Amino acid sequence: MGDDERLAAVVALAQGMAAAHTAEDSWQAAALGACHALDGSFAALSVWERELGRLRVLVNVGDRRPDEEEFPEAESYPVHQFPEITEFLHERWAGGGGPNAWVEAAEGTAAGVPGYFHQRVAALRRRGRGCCVVAPVVLHGRAWGEVYVARAVGSPVFGRADADFATVLAAVVAAGLAQTERLEEARRLAYTDALTGLANRRAVDVHLDEALERHRTGGAVVSLVVCDLNGLKRVNDTKGHAVGDRLLERFGSVLSLCGAMVPGALAARLGGDEFCLLAVGAAADDVVKAADELCRRAGELELGEGVACGVASTADPIGPVADARRLFRLADAAQYRAKAMRADRPVVAGREGPDDPVVRLADEPPPARAERRRFRGRNP
């Protein structure tokens, strides 16, 4: 590969990672770009998980063997089997050198390539590959993981020039990973409530739209729990907003705990003293049970005056739910009834007969003035 081709390969790798929308897309773009740039048949990107002492494979691309999943959930190797990431690299840095890539061949030193660790050679032979180049990825000044590119048996063995080029590619991958981290953090902040760490209103809107699309196309049950934390204003007025914030944080933890009773449920703070729980695919009764536990635990909090909780589920007789707005109105109406009744248990829309008061309230024409709930008509 000539200089122009290598430059084009570097640019393609960087552009592929820049265009990634998720961390998984970024990992895949890194591995595919390195594999193409080095004319390999297989490539993998792995991360060093220091706290667990293992090298975990994030993605495998190219000519994969049956035991090599594209995005493996449990493919990892004890670092002591591949100690170069902790020993060889640091020895090189201590001596003033850089984290250069190196080459291994299935024939070992007989191929004229000075290998480092027999585990690499054994792995090449086990998977029927001829050689590999391993390039350390350094992120924020620390060894982050590695890019691994292999060639099939019979293909030319990687040389020193390939290893030097792999070192350059690893630096490009590191830059792409840093950008991905920044984007992931920005997305996290955009969809997270800063005080409680729960999802925020924007995240609920996105997830609820997706959930209702699944309901329309596949009949998935969508349930929404809306709750008002009682007594927050009194706490703020008598004990100060710092104490009120602690109450919000504490209730957020309780909501998260109860939400975990329903697999995949999204716990969120909509703003102020308003929270919600969104569940997709779970039985409505399981969601009501979680809401009941939420009411019980909220009532036991040292601060506040419990919670008013309303539930609306497409599994109950509430009529068609064409959009997120109606499901919110139903859950809100149920919560409003719970508050009016000073109920210590959730009120569920559609469970009081044909003339259900919650459904009737939700379907009443809205008043001319602005609607009571910010999530039903006003910006958060």
Short mmCIF file of C-alpha atoms in Angstrom, two decimals:
data_model
loop_
_atom_site.label_atom_id
_atom_site.label_comp_id
_atom_site.label_asym_id
_atom_site.label_seq_id
_atom_site.Cartn_x
_atom_site.Cartn_y
_atom_site.Cartn_z
CA MET A 1 0.00 0.00 0.00
CA GLY A 2 1.45 3.34 -1.07
CA ASP A 3 1.58 6.54 0.95
CA ASP A 4 -1.48 7.99 -0.79
CA GLU A 5 -3.47 4.83 -0.14
CA ARG A 6 -2.44 4.80 3.50
CA LEU A 7 -3.41 8.44 3.92
CA ALA A 8 -6.78 7.68 2.34
CA ALA A 9 -7.22 4.72 4.72
CA VAL A 10 -6.44 6.92 7.75
CA VAL A 11 -8.93 9.53 6.57
CA ALA A 12 -11.59 6.85 5.99
CA LEU A 13 -11.07 5.45 9.49
CA ALA A 14 -11.34 8.89 11.09
CA GLN A 15 -14.44 9.75 9.08
CA GLY A 16 -16.08 6.42 9.92
CA MET A 17 -15.61 6.98 13.64
CA ALA A 18 -16.72 10.62 13.39
CA ALA A 19 -19.96 9.52 11.72
CA ALA A 20 -20.77 6.98 14.46
CA HIS A 21 -23.95 7.61 16.44
CA THR A 22 -23.25 5.20 19.30
CA ALA A 23 -20.24 3.76 21.08
CA GLU A 24 -20.85 0.43 19.33
CA ASP A 25 -20.84 2.15 15.95
CA SER A 26 -17.56 3.83 16.85
CA TRP A 27 -15.94 0.53 17.90
CA GLN A 28 -17.09 -1.15 14.70
CA ALA A 29 -15.83 1.72 12.54
CA ALA A 30 -12.45 1.55 14.28
CA ALA A 31 -12.05 -2.19 13.73
CA LEU A 32 -13.30 -2.13 10.15
CA GLY A 33 -11.11 0.84 9.29
CA ALA A 34 -7.99 -0.77 10.74
CA CYS A 35 -8.75 -4.08 9.06
CA HIS A 36 -9.10 -2.40 5.66
CA ALA A 37 -6.07 -0.14 6.12
CA LEU A 38 -3.80 -3.08 6.99
CA ASP A 39 -5.30 -5.43 4.39
CA GLY A 40 -6.34 -7.83 7.12
CA SER A 41 -8.95 -10.58 7.11
CA PHE A 42 -10.06 -10.06 10.71
CA ALA A 43 -9.87 -7.30 13.31
CA ALA A 44 -10.92 -6.71 16.90
CA LEU A 45 -11.00 -3.82 19.32
CA SER A 46 -10.50 -4.63 22.99
CA VAL A 47 -10.48 -2.57 26.19
CA TRP A 48 -8.36 -3.13 29.29
CA GLU A 49 -10.67 -3.27 32.30
CA ARG A 50 -8.19 -2.54 35.05
CA GLU A 51 -10.57 -3.12 37.93
CA LEU A 52 -11.31 -6.64 36.67
CA GLY A 53 -7.84 -7.45 35.37
CA ARG A 54 -9.07 -8.50 31.96
CA LEU A 55 -8.91 -7.58 28.31
CA ARG A 56 -12.51 -7.46 27.08
CA VAL A 57 -13.32 -7.69 23.38
CA LEU A 58 -15.74 -4.96 22.28
CA VAL A 59 -16.14 -5.92 18.62
CA ASN A 60 -14.98 -8.52 16.10
CA VAL A 61 -15.16 -7.83 12.34
CA GLY A 62 -14.17 -9.57 9.14
CA ASP A 63 -13.70 -13.33 8.84
CA ARG A 64 -15.06 -14.35 12.24
CA ARG A 65 -14.90 -17.87 13.63
CA PRO A 66 -18.04 -19.51 15.13
CA ASP A 67 -17.02 -18.50 18.66
CA GLU A 68 -16.38 -14.86 17.70
CA GLU A 69 -19.53 -12.75 17.94
CA GLU A 70 -19.59 -9.33 16.33
CA PHE A 71 -20.43 -7.63 19.63
CA PRO A 72 -19.57 -10.29 22.22
CA GLU A 73 -21.16 -10.06 25.63
CA ALA A 74 -18.64 -12.20 27.46
CA GLU A 75 -15.43 -12.56 25.44
CA SER A 76 -12.60 -11.52 27.71
CA TYR A 77 -9.14 -12.73 28.63
CA PRO A 78 -7.16 -12.40 31.87
CA VAL A 79 -4.52 -9.74 31.40
CA HIS A 80 -1.85 -12.08 32.74
CA GLN A 81 -2.31 -14.11 29.54
CA PHE A 82 -1.42 -11.03 27.52
CA PRO A 83 0.80 -9.08 29.92
CA GLU A 84 2.32 -6.85 27.27
CA ILE A 85 -0.43 -4.30 27.86
CA THR A 86 0.77 -3.88 31.45
CA GLU A 87 4.46 -4.86 31.24
CA PHE A 88 5.83 -4.38 27.75
CA LEU A 89 4.14 -1.03 27.25
CA HIS A 90 5.27 0.46 30.53
CA GLU A 91 8.81 -0.82 30.04
CA ARG A 92 8.91 0.92 26.67
CA TRP A 93 7.52 4.17 28.12
CA ALA A 94 9.93 4.03 31.05
CA GLY A 95 12.78 3.77 28.55
CA GLY A 96 11.56 6.79 26.61
CA GLY A 97 9.90 4.82 23.80
CA GLY A 98 6.37 5.05 22.53
CA PRO A 99 3.56 2.50 22.57
CA ASN A 100 4.52 0.91 19.26
CA ALA A 101 2.64 -1.95 17.65
CA TRP A 102 4.22 -5.36 17.22
CA VAL A 103 3.73 -8.40 15.01
CA GLU A 104 3.13 -12.05 15.85
CA ALA A 105 3.14 -14.99 13.41
CA ALA A 106 1.61 -18.44 13.73
CA GLU A 107 5.02 -19.97 12.96
CA GLY A 108 6.55 -17.98 15.80
CA THR A 109 10.13 -16.83 15.42
CA ALA A 110 10.57 -19.38 12.61
CA ALA A 111 8.77 -16.88 10.38
CA GLY A 112 11.50 -14.36 10.99
CA VAL A 113 9.27 -12.19 13.17
CA PRO A 114 10.42 -11.55 16.77
CA GLY A 115 7.23 -12.30 18.70
CA TYR A 116 6.67 -11.53 22.36
CA PHE A 117 4.11 -13.88 23.90
CA HIS A 118 3.24 -17.43 23.02
CA GLN A 119 -0.48 -16.92 23.83
CA ARG A 120 -0.81 -14.79 20.71
CA VAL A 121 0.83 -17.48 18.61
CA ALA A 122 -1.38 -20.17 20.13
CA ALA A 123 -4.48 -18.09 19.43
CA LEU A 124 -3.45 -17.59 15.80
CA ARG A 125 -2.98 -21.33 15.32
CA ARG A 126 -6.20 -22.18 17.12
CA ARG A 127 -8.23 -19.92 14.85
CA GLY A 128 -6.39 -20.75 11.64
CA ARG A 129 -4.77 -17.36 11.08
CA GLY A 130 -1.30 -16.69 9.82
CA CYS A 131 -0.21 -13.54 11.58
CA CYS A 132 -1.40 -10.49 13.48
CA VAL A 133 -0.37 -6.99 14.38
CA VAL A 134 -1.26 -5.64 17.82
CA ALA A 135 -1.46 -1.88 18.29
CA PRO A 136 -1.89 -0.40 21.78
CA VAL A 137 -4.53 2.31 22.10
CA VAL A 138 -3.51 5.11 24.45
CA LEU A 139 -6.29 7.40 25.69
CA HIS A 140 -5.80 10.31 28.09
CA GLY A 141 -2.19 9.25 28.58
CA ARG A 142 -3.02 5.73 29.71
CA ALA A 143 -3.14 2.35 28.02
CA TRP A 144 -6.83 1.97 27.11
CA GLY A 145 -6.79 -1.25 25.09
CA GLU A 146 -5.70 -2.52 21.71
CA VAL A 147 -6.47 -2.84 18.03
CA TYR A 148 -5.80 -6.33 16.73
CA VAL A 149 -5.64 -7.10 13.00
CA ALA A 150 -4.96 -10.57 11.58
CA ARG A 151 -4.31 -12.04 8.16
CA ALA A 152 -5.26 -15.49 6.90
CA VAL A 153 -2.80 -18.35 6.54
CA GLY A 154 -0.90 -17.94 3.27
CA SER A 155 -1.14 -14.15 3.23
CA PRO A 156 2.05 -12.08 3.55
CA VAL A 157 3.24 -11.76 7.14
CA PHE A 158 3.03 -8.26 8.57
CA GLY A 159 6.33 -6.40 8.54
CA ARG A 160 7.87 -3.53 10.47
CA ALA A 161 6.29 -0.97 8.16
CA ASP A 162 2.86 -2.49 8.87
CA ALA A 163 3.48 -2.27 12.61
CA ASP A 164 4.50 1.38 12.30
CA PHE A 165 1.36 2.10 10.30
CA ALA A 166 -0.74 0.23 12.87
CA THR A 167 0.71 2.54 15.55
CA VAL A 168 -0.54 5.53 13.55
CA LEU A 169 -3.96 3.90 13.13
CA ALA A 170 -4.18 3.25 16.87
CA ALA A 171 -3.58 6.96 17.51
CA VAL A 172 -6.42 7.81 15.11
CA VAL A 173 -8.65 5.29 16.90
CA ALA A 174 -7.79 6.90 20.25
CA ALA A 175 -8.79 10.31 18.91
CA GLY A 176 -12.06 8.86 17.64
CA LEU A 177 -12.77 7.19 20.98
CA ALA A 178 -12.13 10.47 22.79
CA GLN A 179 -14.64 12.18 20.54
CA THR A 180 -17.14 9.37 21.14
CA GLU A 181 -16.70 9.79 24.90
CA ARG A 182 -17.43 13.49 24.61
CA LEU A 183 -20.51 12.87 22.50
CA GLU A 184 -21.75 10.15 24.85
CA GLU A 185 -21.31 12.49 27.81
CA ALA A 186 -23.17 15.25 25.97
CA ARG A 187 -26.01 12.84 25.16
CA ARG A 188 -26.06 11.62 28.75
CA LEU A 189 -26.35 15.15 30.05
CA ALA A 190 -29.03 15.98 27.49
CA TYR A 191 -31.19 13.08 28.64
CA THR A 192 -30.42 13.06 32.38
CA ASP A 193 -31.86 15.07 35.25
CA ALA A 194 -28.88 16.73 36.91
CA LEU A 195 -30.25 16.59 40.47
CA THR A 196 -31.49 13.00 40.70
CA GLY A 197 -29.53 11.24 37.97
CA LEU A 198 -32.80 9.87 36.57
CA ALA A 199 -33.89 10.30 32.97
CA ASN A 200 -35.37 13.70 32.15
CA ARG A 201 -38.44 14.85 30.24
CA ARG A 202 -36.63 14.76 26.90
CA ALA A 203 -35.65 11.12 27.44
CA VAL A 204 -39.24 10.22 28.35
CA ASP A 205 -40.57 11.85 25.18
CA VAL A 206 -38.15 9.88 23.01
CA HIS A 207 -38.76 6.55 24.75
CA LEU A 208 -42.52 7.01 24.86
CA ASP A 209 -42.74 7.75 21.15
CA GLU A 210 -40.72 4.60 20.44
CA ALA A 211 -42.85 2.58 22.87
CA LEU A 212 -46.12 3.65 21.30
CA GLU A 213 -44.78 2.80 17.86
CA ARG A 214 -44.12 -0.71 19.18
CA HIS A 215 -47.66 -0.72 20.56
CA ARG A 216 -49.14 0.29 17.21
CA THR A 217 -47.12 -2.17 15.13
CA GLY A 218 -46.81 -5.13 17.47
CA GLY A 219 -49.29 -4.65 20.27
CA ALA A 220 -46.69 -4.10 22.99
CA VAL A 221 -48.20 -3.05 26.30
CA VAL A 222 -47.13 0.46 27.29
CA SER A 223 -47.71 1.64 30.86
CA LEU A 224 -47.05 5.05 32.35
CA VAL A 225 -46.91 5.92 36.03
CA VAL A 226 -47.09 9.63 36.86
CA CYS A 227 -46.49 10.79 40.41
CA ASP A 228 -46.46 14.03 42.36
CA LEU A 229 -44.22 14.24 45.41
CA ASN A 230 -46.43 15.70 48.13
CA GLY A 231 -45.16 18.30 50.57
CA LEU A 232 -42.12 19.53 48.63
CA LYS A 233 -43.21 23.18 48.84
CA ARG A 234 -43.66 22.92 52.59
CA VAL A 235 -40.20 21.42 52.96
CA ASN A 236 -38.71 24.18 50.83
CA ASP A 237 -40.53 26.89 52.79
CA THR A 238 -39.75 25.57 56.26
CA LYS A 239 -36.40 23.81 55.89
CA GLY A 240 -34.89 25.42 52.80
CA HIS A 241 -34.33 24.36 49.21
CA ALA A 242 -31.20 22.38 50.03
CA VAL A 243 -33.33 20.06 52.17
CA GLY A 244 -35.97 20.02 49.44
CA ASP A 245 -33.32 18.91 46.98
CA ARG A 246 -32.37 16.08 49.32
CA LEU A 247 -36.00 14.99 49.37
CA LEU A 248 -36.10 14.98 45.57
CA GLU A 249 -32.87 12.97 45.43
CA ARG A 250 -34.14 10.50 48.03
CA PHE A 251 -37.42 10.00 46.23
CA GLY A 252 -35.56 9.60 42.95
CA SER A 253 -33.63 6.71 44.52
CA VAL A 254 -36.88 5.14 45.72
CA LEU A 255 -38.39 5.50 42.25
CA SER A 256 -35.33 3.87 40.71
CA LEU A 257 -35.52 1.00 43.20
CA CYS A 258 -39.23 0.39 42.55
CA GLY A 259 -38.77 0.77 38.82
CA ALA A 260 -36.27 -2.08 38.94
CA MET A 261 -39.19 -4.36 39.82
CA VAL A 262 -40.27 -3.97 36.18
CA PRO A 263 -37.51 -5.06 33.77
CA GLY A 264 -36.52 -2.31 31.36
CA ALA A 265 -38.64 0.40 33.00
CA LEU A 266 -37.45 3.99 32.63
CA ALA A 267 -37.48 6.11 35.79
CA ALA A 268 -37.58 9.85 35.19
CA ARG A 269 -38.04 13.24 36.77
CA LEU A 270 -40.24 15.41 34.59
CA GLY A 271 -39.43 18.57 36.53
CA GLY A 272 -40.21 20.13 39.90
CA ASP A 273 -42.00 17.56 42.04
CA GLU A 274 -43.23 15.50 39.07
CA PHE A 275 -41.80 12.06 38.31
CA CYS A 276 -42.78 9.15 36.10
CA LEU A 277 -42.09 5.52 35.34
CA LEU A 278 -42.40 4.19 31.77
CA ALA A 279 -42.65 0.47 31.09
CA VAL A 280 -42.89 -1.37 27.76
CA GLY A 281 -43.87 -5.02 27.40
CA ALA A 282 -44.54 -5.62 31.09
CA ALA A 283 -47.93 -6.75 32.38
CA ALA A 284 -50.02 -3.83 33.63
CA ASP A 285 -50.52 -5.52 37.00
CA ASP A 286 -46.73 -5.72 37.47
CA VAL A 287 -46.47 -2.00 36.85
CA VAL A 288 -49.30 -1.30 39.31
CA LYS A 289 -47.54 -3.48 41.87
CA ALA A 290 -44.36 -1.43 41.45
CA ALA A 291 -46.38 1.78 41.78
CA ASP A 292 -48.00 0.44 44.94
CA GLU A 293 -44.58 -0.27 46.42
CA LEU A 294 -43.49 3.23 45.41
CA CYS A 295 -46.41 4.74 47.32
CA ARG A 296 -45.62 2.65 50.38
CA ARG A 297 -41.93 3.57 50.42
CA ALA A 298 -42.61 7.25 49.71
CA GLY A 299 -44.95 7.33 52.68
CA GLU A 300 -42.11 6.12 54.90
CA LEU A 301 -39.67 8.85 53.91
CA GLU A 302 -38.61 11.09 56.77
CA LEU A 303 -39.31 14.20 54.69
CA GLY A 304 -42.34 14.99 52.54
CA GLU A 305 -45.89 13.75 52.71
CA GLY A 306 -45.87 10.72 50.48
CA VAL A 307 -46.76 10.68 46.82
CA ALA A 308 -49.88 10.87 44.64
CA CYS A 309 -49.58 8.23 41.96
CA GLY A 310 -51.58 7.58 38.78
CA VAL A 311 -51.21 4.75 36.26
CA ALA A 312 -52.37 4.42 32.66
CA SER A 313 -51.74 1.30 30.58
CA THR A 314 -52.72 0.29 27.08
CA ALA A 315 -53.62 -3.12 28.56
CA ASP A 316 -56.55 -1.55 30.46
CA PRO A 317 -59.91 -0.39 28.99
CA ILE A 318 -58.90 3.22 28.35
CA GLY A 319 -59.74 3.40 24.65
CA PRO A 320 -57.29 3.84 21.80
CA VAL A 321 -53.99 5.54 22.57
CA ALA A 322 -52.97 7.23 19.35
CA ASP A 323 -50.19 9.35 20.78
CA ALA A 324 -48.10 10.09 23.85
CA ARG A 325 -50.25 13.07 24.76
CA ARG A 326 -53.31 10.93 25.51
CA LEU A 327 -51.42 8.41 27.63
CA PHE A 328 -49.94 11.28 29.63
CA ARG A 329 -53.38 12.83 30.08
CA LEU A 330 -54.77 9.54 31.35
CA ALA A 331 -51.93 8.96 33.80
CA ASP A 332 -52.13 12.58 34.90
CA ALA A 333 -55.87 12.37 35.44
CA ALA A 334 -55.36 9.22 37.54
CA GLN A 335 -52.70 11.01 39.58
CA TYR A 336 -54.99 14.02 40.00
CA ARG A 337 -57.73 11.74 41.35
CA ALA A 338 -55.26 10.08 43.72
CA LYS A 339 -54.25 13.48 45.06
CA ALA A 340 -57.87 14.62 45.45
CA MET A 341 -58.71 11.42 47.33
CA ARG A 342 -55.50 11.60 49.40
CA ALA A 343 -55.00 8.02 48.32
CA ASP A 344 -51.99 6.15 49.65
CA ARG A 345 -52.15 3.72 46.73
CA PRO A 346 -52.02 4.31 42.98
CA VAL A 347 -55.17 5.10 41.02
CA VAL A 348 -55.33 3.21 37.73
CA ALA A 349 -57.14 4.58 34.68
CA GLY A 350 -59.89 2.40 33.25
CA ARG A 351 -60.46 0.14 36.26
CA GLU A 352 -63.67 1.66 37.66
CA GLY A 353 -66.15 0.39 35.11
CA PRO A 354 -67.57 1.63 31.79
CA ASP A 355 -67.95 5.20 33.05
CA ASP A 356 -64.49 5.35 34.57
CA PRO A 357 -64.03 8.81 36.15
CA VAL A 358 -60.35 8.95 35.25
CA VAL A 359 -60.96 8.25 31.56
CA ARG A 360 -63.82 10.73 31.56
CA LEU A 361 -61.64 13.41 33.15
CA ALA A 362 -58.78 12.77 30.73
CA ASP A 363 -61.08 13.01 27.71
CA GLU A 364 -62.83 16.21 28.74
CA PRO A 365 -62.14 19.15 26.43
CA PRO A 366 -59.18 21.08 27.85
CA PRO A 367 -59.97 24.42 29.49
CA ALA A 368 -59.19 27.61 27.69
CA ARG A 369 -56.42 28.47 30.13
CA ALA A 370 -53.05 26.74 30.06
CA GLU A 371 -53.22 23.11 31.11
CA ARG A 372 -52.27 22.25 34.68
CA ARG A 373 -49.36 19.99 33.88
CA ARG A 374 -46.31 21.31 32.13
CA PHE A 375 -45.88 18.00 30.31
CA ARG A 376 -49.35 18.26 28.80
CA GLY A 377 -49.06 21.62 27.16
CA ARG A 378 -46.13 23.74 28.28
CA ASN A 379 -42.41 23.53 27.78
CA PRO A 380 -40.45 22.00 30.66
#
